[in-house]
Coordinates of C-alpha atoms and ligand atoms in Angstrom, one line a residue:
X8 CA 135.5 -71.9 -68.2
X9 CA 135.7 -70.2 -71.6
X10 CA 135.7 -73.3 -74.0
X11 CA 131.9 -74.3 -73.4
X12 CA 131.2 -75.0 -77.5
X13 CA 130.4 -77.4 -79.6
X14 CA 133.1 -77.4 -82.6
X15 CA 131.5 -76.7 -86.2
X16 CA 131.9 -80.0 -87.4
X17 CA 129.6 -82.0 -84.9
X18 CA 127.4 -79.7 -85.2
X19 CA 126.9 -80.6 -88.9
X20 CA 125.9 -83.8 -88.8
X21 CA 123.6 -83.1 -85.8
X22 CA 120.0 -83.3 -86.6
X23 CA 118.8 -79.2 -86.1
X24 CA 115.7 -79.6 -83.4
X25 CA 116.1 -76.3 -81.7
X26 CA 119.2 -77.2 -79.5
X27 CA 121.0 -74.2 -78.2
X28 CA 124.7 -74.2 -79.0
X29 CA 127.5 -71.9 -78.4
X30 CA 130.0 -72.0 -81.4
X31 CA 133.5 -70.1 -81.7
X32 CA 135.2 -69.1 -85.0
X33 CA 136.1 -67.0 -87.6
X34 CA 133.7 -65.0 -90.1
X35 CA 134.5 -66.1 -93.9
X36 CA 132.0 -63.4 -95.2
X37 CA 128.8 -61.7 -93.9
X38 CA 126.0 -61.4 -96.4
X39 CA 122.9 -59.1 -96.4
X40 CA 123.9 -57.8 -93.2
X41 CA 122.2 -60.7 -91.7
X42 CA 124.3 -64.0 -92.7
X43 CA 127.9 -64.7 -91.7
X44 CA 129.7 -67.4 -92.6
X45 CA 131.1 -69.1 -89.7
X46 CA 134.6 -71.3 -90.0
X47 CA 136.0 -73.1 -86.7
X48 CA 138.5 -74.9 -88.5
X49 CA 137.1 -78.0 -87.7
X50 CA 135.5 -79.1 -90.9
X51 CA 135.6 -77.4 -94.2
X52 CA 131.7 -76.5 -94.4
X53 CA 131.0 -73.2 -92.7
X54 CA 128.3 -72.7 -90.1
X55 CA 125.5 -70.1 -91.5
X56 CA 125.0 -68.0 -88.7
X57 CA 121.6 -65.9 -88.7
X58 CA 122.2 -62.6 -86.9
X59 CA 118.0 -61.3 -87.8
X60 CA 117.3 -58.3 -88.9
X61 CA 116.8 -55.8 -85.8
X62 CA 118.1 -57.7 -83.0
X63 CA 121.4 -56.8 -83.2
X64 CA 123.2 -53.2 -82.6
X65 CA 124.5 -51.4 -85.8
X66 CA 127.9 -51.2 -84.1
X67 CA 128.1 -54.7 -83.7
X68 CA 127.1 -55.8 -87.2
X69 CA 130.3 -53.6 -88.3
X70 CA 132.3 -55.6 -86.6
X71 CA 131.4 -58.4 -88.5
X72 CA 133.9 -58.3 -90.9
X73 CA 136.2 -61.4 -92.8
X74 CA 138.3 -63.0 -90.4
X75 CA 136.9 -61.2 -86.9
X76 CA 136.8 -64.2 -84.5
X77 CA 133.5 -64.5 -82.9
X78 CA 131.3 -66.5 -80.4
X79 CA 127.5 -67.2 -80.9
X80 CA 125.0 -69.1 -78.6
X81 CA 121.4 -69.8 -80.5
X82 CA 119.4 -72.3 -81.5
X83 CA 120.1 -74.8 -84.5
X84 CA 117.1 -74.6 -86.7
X85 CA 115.9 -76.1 -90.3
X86 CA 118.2 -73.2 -93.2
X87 CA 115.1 -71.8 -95.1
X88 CA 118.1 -71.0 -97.9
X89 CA 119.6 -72.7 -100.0
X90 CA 123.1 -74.2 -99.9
X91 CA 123.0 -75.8 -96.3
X92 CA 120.2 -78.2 -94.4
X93 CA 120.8 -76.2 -90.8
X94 CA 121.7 -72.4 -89.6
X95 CA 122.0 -71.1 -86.0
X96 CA 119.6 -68.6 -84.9
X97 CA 121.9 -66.1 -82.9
X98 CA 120.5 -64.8 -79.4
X99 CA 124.0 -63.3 -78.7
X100 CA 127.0 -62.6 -80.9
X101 CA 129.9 -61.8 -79.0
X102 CA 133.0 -60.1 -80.7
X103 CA 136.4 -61.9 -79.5
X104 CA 138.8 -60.3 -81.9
X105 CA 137.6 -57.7 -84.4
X106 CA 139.5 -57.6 -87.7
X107 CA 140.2 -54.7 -89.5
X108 CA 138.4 -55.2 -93.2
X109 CA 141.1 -52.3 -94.6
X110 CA 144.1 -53.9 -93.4
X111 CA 143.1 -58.2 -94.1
X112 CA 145.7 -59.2 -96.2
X113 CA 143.5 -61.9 -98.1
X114 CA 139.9 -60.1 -99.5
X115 CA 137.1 -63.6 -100.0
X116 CA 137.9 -64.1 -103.4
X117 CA 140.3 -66.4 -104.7
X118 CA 144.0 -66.2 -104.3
X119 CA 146.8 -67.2 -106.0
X120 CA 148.7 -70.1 -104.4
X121 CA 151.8 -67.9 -104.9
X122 CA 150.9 -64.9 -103.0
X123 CA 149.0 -67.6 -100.7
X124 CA 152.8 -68.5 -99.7
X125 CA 153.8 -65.4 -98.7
X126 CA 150.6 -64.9 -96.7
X127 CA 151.5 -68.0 -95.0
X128 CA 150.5 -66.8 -91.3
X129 CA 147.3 -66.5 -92.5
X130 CA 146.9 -69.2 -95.0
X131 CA 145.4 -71.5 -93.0
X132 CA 142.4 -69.7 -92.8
X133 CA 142.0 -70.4 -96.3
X134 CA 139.4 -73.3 -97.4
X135 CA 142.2 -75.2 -99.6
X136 CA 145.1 -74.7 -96.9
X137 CA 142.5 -75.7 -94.1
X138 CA 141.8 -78.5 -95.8
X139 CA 145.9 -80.0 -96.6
X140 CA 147.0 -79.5 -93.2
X141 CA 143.7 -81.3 -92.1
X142 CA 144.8 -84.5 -94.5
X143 CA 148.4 -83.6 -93.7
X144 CA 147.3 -84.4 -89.7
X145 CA 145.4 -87.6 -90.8
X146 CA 148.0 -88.6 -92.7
X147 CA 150.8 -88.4 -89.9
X148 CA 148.2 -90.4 -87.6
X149 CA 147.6 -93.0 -89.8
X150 CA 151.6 -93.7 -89.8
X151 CA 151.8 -93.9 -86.7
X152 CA 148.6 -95.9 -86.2
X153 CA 149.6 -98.6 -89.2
X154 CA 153.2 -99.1 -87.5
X155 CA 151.7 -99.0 -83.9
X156 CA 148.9 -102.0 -85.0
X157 CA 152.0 -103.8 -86.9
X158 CA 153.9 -103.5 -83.5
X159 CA 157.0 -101.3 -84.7
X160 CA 159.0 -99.4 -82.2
X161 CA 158.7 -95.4 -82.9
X162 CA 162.2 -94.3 -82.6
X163 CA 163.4 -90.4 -82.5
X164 CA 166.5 -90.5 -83.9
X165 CA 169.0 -87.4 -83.8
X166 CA 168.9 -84.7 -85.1
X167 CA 172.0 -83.3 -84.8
X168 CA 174.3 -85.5 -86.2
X169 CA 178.3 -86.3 -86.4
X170 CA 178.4 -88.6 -88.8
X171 CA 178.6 -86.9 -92.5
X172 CA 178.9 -90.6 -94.5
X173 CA 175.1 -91.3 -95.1
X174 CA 175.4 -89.7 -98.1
X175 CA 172.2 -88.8 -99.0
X176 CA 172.8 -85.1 -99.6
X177 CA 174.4 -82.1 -98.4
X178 CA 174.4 -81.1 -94.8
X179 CA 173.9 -77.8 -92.9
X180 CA 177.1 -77.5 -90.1
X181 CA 175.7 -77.1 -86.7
X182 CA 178.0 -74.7 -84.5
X183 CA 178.7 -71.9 -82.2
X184 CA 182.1 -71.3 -83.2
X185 CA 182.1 -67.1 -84.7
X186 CA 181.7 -66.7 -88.1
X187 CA 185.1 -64.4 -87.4
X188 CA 187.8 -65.5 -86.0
X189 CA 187.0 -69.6 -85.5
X190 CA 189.5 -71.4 -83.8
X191 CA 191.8 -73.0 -86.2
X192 CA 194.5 -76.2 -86.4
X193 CA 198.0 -75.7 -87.3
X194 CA 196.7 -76.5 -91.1
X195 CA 194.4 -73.3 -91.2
X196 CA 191.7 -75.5 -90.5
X197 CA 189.0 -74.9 -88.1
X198 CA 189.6 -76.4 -85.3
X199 CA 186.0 -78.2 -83.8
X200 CA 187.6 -79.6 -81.2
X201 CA 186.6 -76.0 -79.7
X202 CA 183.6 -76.2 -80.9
X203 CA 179.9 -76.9 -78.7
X204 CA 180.3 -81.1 -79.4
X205 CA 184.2 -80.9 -79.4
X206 CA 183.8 -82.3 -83.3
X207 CA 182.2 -80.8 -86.6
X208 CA 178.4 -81.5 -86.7
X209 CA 175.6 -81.6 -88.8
X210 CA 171.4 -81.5 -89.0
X211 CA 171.0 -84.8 -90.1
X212 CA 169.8 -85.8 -93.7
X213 CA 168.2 -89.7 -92.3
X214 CA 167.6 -91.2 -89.6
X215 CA 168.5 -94.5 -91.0
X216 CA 171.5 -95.6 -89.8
X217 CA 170.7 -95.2 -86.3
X218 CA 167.2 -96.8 -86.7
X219 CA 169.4 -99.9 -88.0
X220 CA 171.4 -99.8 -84.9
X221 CA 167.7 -99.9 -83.3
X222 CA 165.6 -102.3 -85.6
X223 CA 168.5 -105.2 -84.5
X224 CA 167.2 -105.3 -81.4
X225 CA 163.9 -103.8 -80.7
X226 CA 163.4 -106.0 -84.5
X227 CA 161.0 -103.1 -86.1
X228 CA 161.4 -99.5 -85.8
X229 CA 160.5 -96.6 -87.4
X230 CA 161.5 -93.1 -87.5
X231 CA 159.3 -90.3 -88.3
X232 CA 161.2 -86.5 -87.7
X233 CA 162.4 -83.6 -89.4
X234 CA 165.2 -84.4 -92.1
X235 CA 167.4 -81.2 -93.9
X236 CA 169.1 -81.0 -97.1
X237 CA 171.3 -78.0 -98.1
X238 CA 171.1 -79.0 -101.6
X239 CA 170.6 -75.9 -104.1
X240 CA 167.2 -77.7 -105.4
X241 CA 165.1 -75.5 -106.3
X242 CA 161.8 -77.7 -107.8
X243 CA 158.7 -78.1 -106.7
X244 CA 159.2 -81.5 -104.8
X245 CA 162.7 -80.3 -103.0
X246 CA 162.4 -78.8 -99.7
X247 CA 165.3 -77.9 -97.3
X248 CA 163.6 -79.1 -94.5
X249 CA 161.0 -82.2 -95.1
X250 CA 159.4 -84.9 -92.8
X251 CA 160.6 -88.6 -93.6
X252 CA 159.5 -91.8 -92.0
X253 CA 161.9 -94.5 -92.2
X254 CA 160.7 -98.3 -91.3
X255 CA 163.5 -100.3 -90.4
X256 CA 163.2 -104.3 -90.1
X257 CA 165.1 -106.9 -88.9
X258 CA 165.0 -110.3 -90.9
X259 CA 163.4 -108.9 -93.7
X260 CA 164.5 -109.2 -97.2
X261 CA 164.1 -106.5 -100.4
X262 CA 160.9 -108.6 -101.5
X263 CA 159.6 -108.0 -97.9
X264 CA 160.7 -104.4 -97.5
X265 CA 158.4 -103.6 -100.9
X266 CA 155.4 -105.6 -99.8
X267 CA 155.8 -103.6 -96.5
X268 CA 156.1 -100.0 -98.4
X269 CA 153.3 -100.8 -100.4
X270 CA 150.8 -102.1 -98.1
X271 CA 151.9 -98.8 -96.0
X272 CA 151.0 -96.7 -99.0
X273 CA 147.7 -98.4 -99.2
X274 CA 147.1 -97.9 -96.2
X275 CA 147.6 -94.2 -95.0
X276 CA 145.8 -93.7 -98.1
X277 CA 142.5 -95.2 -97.8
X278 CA 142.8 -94.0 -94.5
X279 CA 142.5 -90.4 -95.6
X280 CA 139.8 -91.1 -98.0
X281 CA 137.7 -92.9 -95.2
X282 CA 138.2 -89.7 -92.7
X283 CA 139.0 -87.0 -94.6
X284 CA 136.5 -87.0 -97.7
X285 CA 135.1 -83.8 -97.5
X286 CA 138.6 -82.2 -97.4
X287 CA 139.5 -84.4 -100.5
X288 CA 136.3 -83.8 -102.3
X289 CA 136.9 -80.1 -102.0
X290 CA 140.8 -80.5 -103.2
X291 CA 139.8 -82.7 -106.0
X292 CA 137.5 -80.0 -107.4
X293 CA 140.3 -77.4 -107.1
X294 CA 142.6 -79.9 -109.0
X295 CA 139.5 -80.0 -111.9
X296 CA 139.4 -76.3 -111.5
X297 CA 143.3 -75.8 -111.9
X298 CA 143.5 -77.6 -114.7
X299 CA 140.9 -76.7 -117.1
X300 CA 143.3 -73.2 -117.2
X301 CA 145.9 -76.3 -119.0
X302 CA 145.8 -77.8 -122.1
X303 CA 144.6 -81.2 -122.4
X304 CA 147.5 -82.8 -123.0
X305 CA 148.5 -81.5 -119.5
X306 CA 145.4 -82.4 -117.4
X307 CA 145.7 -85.6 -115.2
X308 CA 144.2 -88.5 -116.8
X309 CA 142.3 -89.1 -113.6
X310 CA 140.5 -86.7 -111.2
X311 CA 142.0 -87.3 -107.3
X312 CA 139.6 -89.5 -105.6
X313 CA 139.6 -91.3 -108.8
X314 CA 143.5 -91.8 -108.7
X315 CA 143.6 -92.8 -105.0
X316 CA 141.1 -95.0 -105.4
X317 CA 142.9 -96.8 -108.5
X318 CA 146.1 -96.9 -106.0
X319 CA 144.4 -98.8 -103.3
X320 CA 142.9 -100.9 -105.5
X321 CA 145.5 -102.3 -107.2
X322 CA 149.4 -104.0 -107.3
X323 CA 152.3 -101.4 -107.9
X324 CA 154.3 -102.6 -111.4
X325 CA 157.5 -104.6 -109.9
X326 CA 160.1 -104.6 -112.1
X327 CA 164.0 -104.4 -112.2
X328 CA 166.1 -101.2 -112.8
X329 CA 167.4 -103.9 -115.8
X330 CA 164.2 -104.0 -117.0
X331 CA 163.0 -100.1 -117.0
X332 CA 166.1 -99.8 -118.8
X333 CA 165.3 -101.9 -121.8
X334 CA 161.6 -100.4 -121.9
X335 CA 163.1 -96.7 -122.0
X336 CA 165.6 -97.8 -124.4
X337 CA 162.4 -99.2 -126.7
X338 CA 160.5 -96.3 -126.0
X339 CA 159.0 -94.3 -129.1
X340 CA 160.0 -91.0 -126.8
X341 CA 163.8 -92.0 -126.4
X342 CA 163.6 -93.1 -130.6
X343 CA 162.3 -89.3 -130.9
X344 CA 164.5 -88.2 -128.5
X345 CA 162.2 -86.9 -126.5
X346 CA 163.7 -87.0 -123.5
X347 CA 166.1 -84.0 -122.4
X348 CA 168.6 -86.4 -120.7
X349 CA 169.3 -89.3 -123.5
X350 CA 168.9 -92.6 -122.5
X351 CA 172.5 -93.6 -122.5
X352 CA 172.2 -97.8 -121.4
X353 CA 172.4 -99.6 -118.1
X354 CA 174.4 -98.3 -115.8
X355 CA 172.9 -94.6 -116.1
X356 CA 170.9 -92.3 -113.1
X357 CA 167.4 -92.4 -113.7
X358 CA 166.3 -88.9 -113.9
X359 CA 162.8 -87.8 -113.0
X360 CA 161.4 -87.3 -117.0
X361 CA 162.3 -91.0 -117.4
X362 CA 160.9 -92.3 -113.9
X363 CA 157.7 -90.4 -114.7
X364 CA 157.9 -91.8 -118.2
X365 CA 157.4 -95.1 -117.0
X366 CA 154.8 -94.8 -113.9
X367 CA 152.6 -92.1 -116.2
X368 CA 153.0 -93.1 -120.0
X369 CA 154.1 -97.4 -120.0
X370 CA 152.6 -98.9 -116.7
X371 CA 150.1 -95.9 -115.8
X372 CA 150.2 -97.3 -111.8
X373 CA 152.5 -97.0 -109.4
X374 CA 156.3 -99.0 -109.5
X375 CA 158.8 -100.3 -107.8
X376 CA 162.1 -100.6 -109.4
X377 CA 164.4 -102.6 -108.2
X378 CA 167.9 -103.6 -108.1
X379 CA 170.2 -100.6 -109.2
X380 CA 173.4 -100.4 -110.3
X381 CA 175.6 -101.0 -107.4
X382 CA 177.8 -97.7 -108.6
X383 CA 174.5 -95.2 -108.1
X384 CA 173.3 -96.2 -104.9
X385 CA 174.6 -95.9 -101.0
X386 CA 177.4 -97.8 -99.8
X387 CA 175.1 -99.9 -97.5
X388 CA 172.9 -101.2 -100.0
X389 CA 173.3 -105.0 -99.9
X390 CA 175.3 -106.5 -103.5
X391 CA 173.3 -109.2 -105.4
X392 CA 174.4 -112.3 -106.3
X393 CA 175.6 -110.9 -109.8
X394 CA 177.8 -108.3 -108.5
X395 CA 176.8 -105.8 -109.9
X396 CA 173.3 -104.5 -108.6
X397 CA 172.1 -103.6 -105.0
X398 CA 169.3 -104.7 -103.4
X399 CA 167.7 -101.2 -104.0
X400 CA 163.9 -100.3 -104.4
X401 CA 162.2 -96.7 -105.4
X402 CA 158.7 -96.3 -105.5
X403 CA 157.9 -94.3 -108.4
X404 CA 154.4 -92.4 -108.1
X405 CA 152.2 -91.0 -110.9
X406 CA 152.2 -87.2 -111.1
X407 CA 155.2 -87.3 -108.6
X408 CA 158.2 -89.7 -109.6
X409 CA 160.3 -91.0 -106.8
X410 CA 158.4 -91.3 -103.5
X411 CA 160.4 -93.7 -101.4
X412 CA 163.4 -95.3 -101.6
X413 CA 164.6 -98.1 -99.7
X414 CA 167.0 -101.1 -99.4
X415 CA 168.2 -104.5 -98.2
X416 CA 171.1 -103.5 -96.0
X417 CA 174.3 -105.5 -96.8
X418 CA 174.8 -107.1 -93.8
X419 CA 177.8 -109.0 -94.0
X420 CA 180.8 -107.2 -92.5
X421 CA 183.9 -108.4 -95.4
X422 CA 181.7 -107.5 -98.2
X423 CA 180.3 -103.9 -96.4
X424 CA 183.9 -103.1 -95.7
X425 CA 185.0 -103.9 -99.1
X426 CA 182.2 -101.1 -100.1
X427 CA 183.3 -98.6 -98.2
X428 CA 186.6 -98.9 -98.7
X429 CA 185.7 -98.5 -102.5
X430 CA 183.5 -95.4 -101.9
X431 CA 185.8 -93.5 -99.5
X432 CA 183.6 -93.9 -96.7
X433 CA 186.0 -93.7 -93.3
X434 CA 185.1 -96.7 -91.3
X435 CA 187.1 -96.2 -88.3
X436 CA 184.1 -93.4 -87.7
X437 CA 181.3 -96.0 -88.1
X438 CA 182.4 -98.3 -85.8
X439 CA 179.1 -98.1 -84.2
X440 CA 177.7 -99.3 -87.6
X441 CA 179.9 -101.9 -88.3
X442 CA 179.4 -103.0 -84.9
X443 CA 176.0 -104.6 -85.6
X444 CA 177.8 -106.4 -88.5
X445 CA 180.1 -107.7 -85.8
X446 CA 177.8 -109.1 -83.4
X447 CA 174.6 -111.1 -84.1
X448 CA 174.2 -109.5 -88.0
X449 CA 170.8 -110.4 -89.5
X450 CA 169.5 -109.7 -93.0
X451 CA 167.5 -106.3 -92.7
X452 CA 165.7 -103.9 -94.3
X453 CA 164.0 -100.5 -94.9
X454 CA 162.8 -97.6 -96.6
X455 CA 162.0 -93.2 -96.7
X456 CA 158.8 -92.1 -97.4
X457 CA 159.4 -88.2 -97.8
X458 CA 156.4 -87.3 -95.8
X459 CA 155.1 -84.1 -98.2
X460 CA 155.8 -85.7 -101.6
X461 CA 152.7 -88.7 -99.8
X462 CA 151.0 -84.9 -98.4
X463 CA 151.6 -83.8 -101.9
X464 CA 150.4 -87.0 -103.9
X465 CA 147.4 -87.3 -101.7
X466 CA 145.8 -83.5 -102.3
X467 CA 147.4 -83.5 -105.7
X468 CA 148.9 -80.2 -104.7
X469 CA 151.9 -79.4 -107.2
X470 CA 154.3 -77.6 -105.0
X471 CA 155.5 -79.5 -102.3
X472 CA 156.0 -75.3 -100.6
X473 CA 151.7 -75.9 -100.0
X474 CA 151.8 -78.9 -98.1
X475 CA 154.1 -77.7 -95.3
X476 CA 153.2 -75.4 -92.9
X477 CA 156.1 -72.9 -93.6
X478 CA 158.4 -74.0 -96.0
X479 CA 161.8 -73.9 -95.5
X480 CA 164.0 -73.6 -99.7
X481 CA 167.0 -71.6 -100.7
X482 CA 166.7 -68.4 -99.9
X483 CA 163.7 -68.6 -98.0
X484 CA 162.9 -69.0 -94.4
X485 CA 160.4 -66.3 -93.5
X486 CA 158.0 -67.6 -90.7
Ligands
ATP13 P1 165.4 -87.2 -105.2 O1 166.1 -88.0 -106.2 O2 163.9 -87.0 -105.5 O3 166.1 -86.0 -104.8 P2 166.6 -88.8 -103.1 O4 167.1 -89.9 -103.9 O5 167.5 -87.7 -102.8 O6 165.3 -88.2 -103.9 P3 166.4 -90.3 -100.7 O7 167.7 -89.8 -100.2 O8 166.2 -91.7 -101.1 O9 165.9 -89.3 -101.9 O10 165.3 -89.9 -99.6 C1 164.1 -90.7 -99.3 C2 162.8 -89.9 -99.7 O11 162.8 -88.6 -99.1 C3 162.6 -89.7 -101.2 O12 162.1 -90.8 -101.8 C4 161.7 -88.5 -101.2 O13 160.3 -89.0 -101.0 C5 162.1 -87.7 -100.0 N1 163.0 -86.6 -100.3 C6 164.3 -86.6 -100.6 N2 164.8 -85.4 -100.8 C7 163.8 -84.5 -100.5 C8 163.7 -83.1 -100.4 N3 164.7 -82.3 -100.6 N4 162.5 -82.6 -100.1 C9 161.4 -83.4 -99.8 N5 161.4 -84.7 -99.8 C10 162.6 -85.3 -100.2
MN14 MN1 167.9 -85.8 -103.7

């Protein structure tokens, strides 16, 4: 058996009374010829590792360069330095993989999170990058955990998909017709009925309408996969590939659907601060760092722990689209024209600068607006009494803007119809959909978290290209 260790991590919070441990990892640096810097990936702290002077070969102390993997078996013992409360004593160091010093792509200085990203093979051996996917990992466990203890149904949905009428965005085709010479109809067009499905297909952009077709049965589902997007967005909250979670609940109404997503919020949250502190305390100092290089007008008005803490700590601002309309309308910014898209009245897209406007600059906490205009949202977003708005939420996030967005689902087959009808959508191929209008329909709900704009919000990473393991954006897919 090869794996006899103990993992960094326990280790550290170990008491060090001369036990003898074997630990396996990587070497961050290797000072004095006599100190290396151990990292198992386990826990952001590094293991000092005493190799004394004069025990070991010359030839071996070579190989101790940054990123050689290693194994050493020793006793734990009191550090005489400073900086850490224990070190092993190594009896034997054992080279696993050497690492050529010349050739490491990343030296142990700091890197830029740019030419981090093209290093991304190698990124996770990074403290910063160590850290996110760590929180990333707790984060994804805590979902699961919060729905499991609520007793929702995790559902995998498709991910190849025929249906193109969800609308959310544009789709990448799935097929294995050639490029050259496809298959076509009479009317030049390709013809899919040749294709691998026998129909045109797509990567999916939501799982939501088939967790709706789940949620009126099983009564709560959820969804949490791999969603694409072909859209040309190139920002630093777009991916082309992202992770969403989509809760879906039967008998619940749009008031119920945004007590859900924010208790959920809350939730995955404070579970990351109560298991993954010394990850966030370490990201909240490379925020700090980050932005003292900005001026101060730039800086966040709170450090991370400090925001997350304000989050879980108190209610999101509820308040209608109707309402958010009239406060940007009032706004000093919109009178100075501040805002590069104008504030044109109700009925208008809310555009990011605005959403951030409110959540950062009038209500400084989170929001949920609610109740759109029916004309800006999906087709299956359930019509209010007044006609003219949908049951619609977002949930607007500080330093982020929109980071879920949800709905009451109309459920009430005349006045769905009517909709789609309206908005082009071709019912005869959502049969399937309309079905559960047909028999037994119940009011329901639900929501998208897009999983790295929570990853994002939680490390207060800026680019949503750091909080994925290998991004996937236009033009890029290397990895
Ligand atoms: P946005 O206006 O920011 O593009 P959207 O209205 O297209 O968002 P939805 O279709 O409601 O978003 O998707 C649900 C959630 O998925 C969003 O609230 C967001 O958190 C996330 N999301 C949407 N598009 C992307 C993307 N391209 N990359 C990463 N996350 C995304
Ligand atoms: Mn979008």
């Amino acid at each position: 058996m090869f794996n006899k260790r103990i993992k960094i991590k326990e280790l550290l919070v170990q008491e060090p009374q001369n036990q003898v441990v074997t630990v396996m990892g990587w070497v961050r640096t290797f000072r004095n010829n006599q100190f290396i810097a151990l990292n198992d990936g386990s826990a952001n702290t590094n293991l000092q590792v005493v190799a004394e002077l004069g025990k070991f070969d010359e030839e071996l102390l070579k190989r101790l360069t940054t990123s050689a993997a290693i194994r050493a078996t020793g006793v734990v013992v009191p550090s005489q330095g400073k900086g850490q409360i224990m070190e092993l004593k190594a009896d034997v160091i054992d080279i696993l993989g050497d690492s050529d010093a010349e050739k490491y792509p990343l030296q142990p200085k700091k890197h830029s999170l740019e030419f981090l990203r093209e290093k991304a093979h190698l990124r996770f051996r990074t403290n910063t990058f160590a850290s996110i996917f760590r929180v990333r990992h707790t984060l994804a466990f805590a979902i699961n955990k919060f729905f499991n203890e609520k007793g929702f149904t995790y559902l995998h949905t498709p991910i190849i998909t025929a249906s193109d009428a969800e609308g959310a965005g544009e789709m990448f085709k799935v097929t294995t017709l050639p490029l050259e010479g496809a298959p076509k109809n009479e009317d030049g067009s390709i013809n899919f009925k040749e294709d691998f499905f026998g129909r045109a297909t797509n990567l999916t952009v939501s799982g939501q309408l088939e967790a709706e077709l789940g949620a009126t049965a099983l009564g709560e589902v959820y969804t949490f996969g791999p969603t694409f997007r072909a859209e040309n967005s190139n920002t630093a909250r777009h991916l082309a590939e992202f992770w969403m979670i989509e809760p879906e609940m039967a008998f619940y109404d749009l008031e119920d659907n945004a007590n859900l997503a924010e208790e959920f919020i809350k939730y995955i949250i404070r579970y990351a601060l109560e298991n993954n502190r010394e990850d966030l305390d370490f990201l909240a100092n490379r925020q700090a760092e980050e932005e003292k290089q900005l001026p101060q007008d730039k800086r966040s008005e709170m450090g991370l722990i400090e925001k997350l803490e304000f989050v879980i700590n108190n209610d999101f601002q509820r308040l209608t689209y109707t309402e958010a309309i009239d406060i940007l309308t009032n706004s000093n910014h919109n009178k100075k024209k501040k805002f590069q898209y104008p504030i044109t009245g109700w009925g208008m897209d809310l555009q990011s600068e605005h959403e951030r406007y409110l959540v950062e600059k009038h209500f400084k906490k989170p929001v949920i607006l609610m109740n759109y205009p029916a004309s800006i949202k999906a087709f299956y977003m359930r019509l209010n009494e007044d006609g003219k708005t949908v049951a619609a939420m977002d949930i607007l996030a500080p330093g982020m803007g929109e980071i879920v967005g949800g709905s009451q689902r109309e459920e009430r087959l005349d006045v769905l119809l009517q909709k789609m009808e309206a908005m082009h959508i071709p019912a005869e191929e959502m049969w399937w959909y309309l079905d559960i209008r047909r028999f037994g329909t119940v009011p329901h709900a639900g929501f998208g978290l897009g999983f790295e704009r929570m990853v994002q919000f939680v490390t207060g990473m800026g680019n949503i290209r750091d909080v994925i393991a290998f991004p996937r954006t236009p033009k890029y897919a290397d990895f």
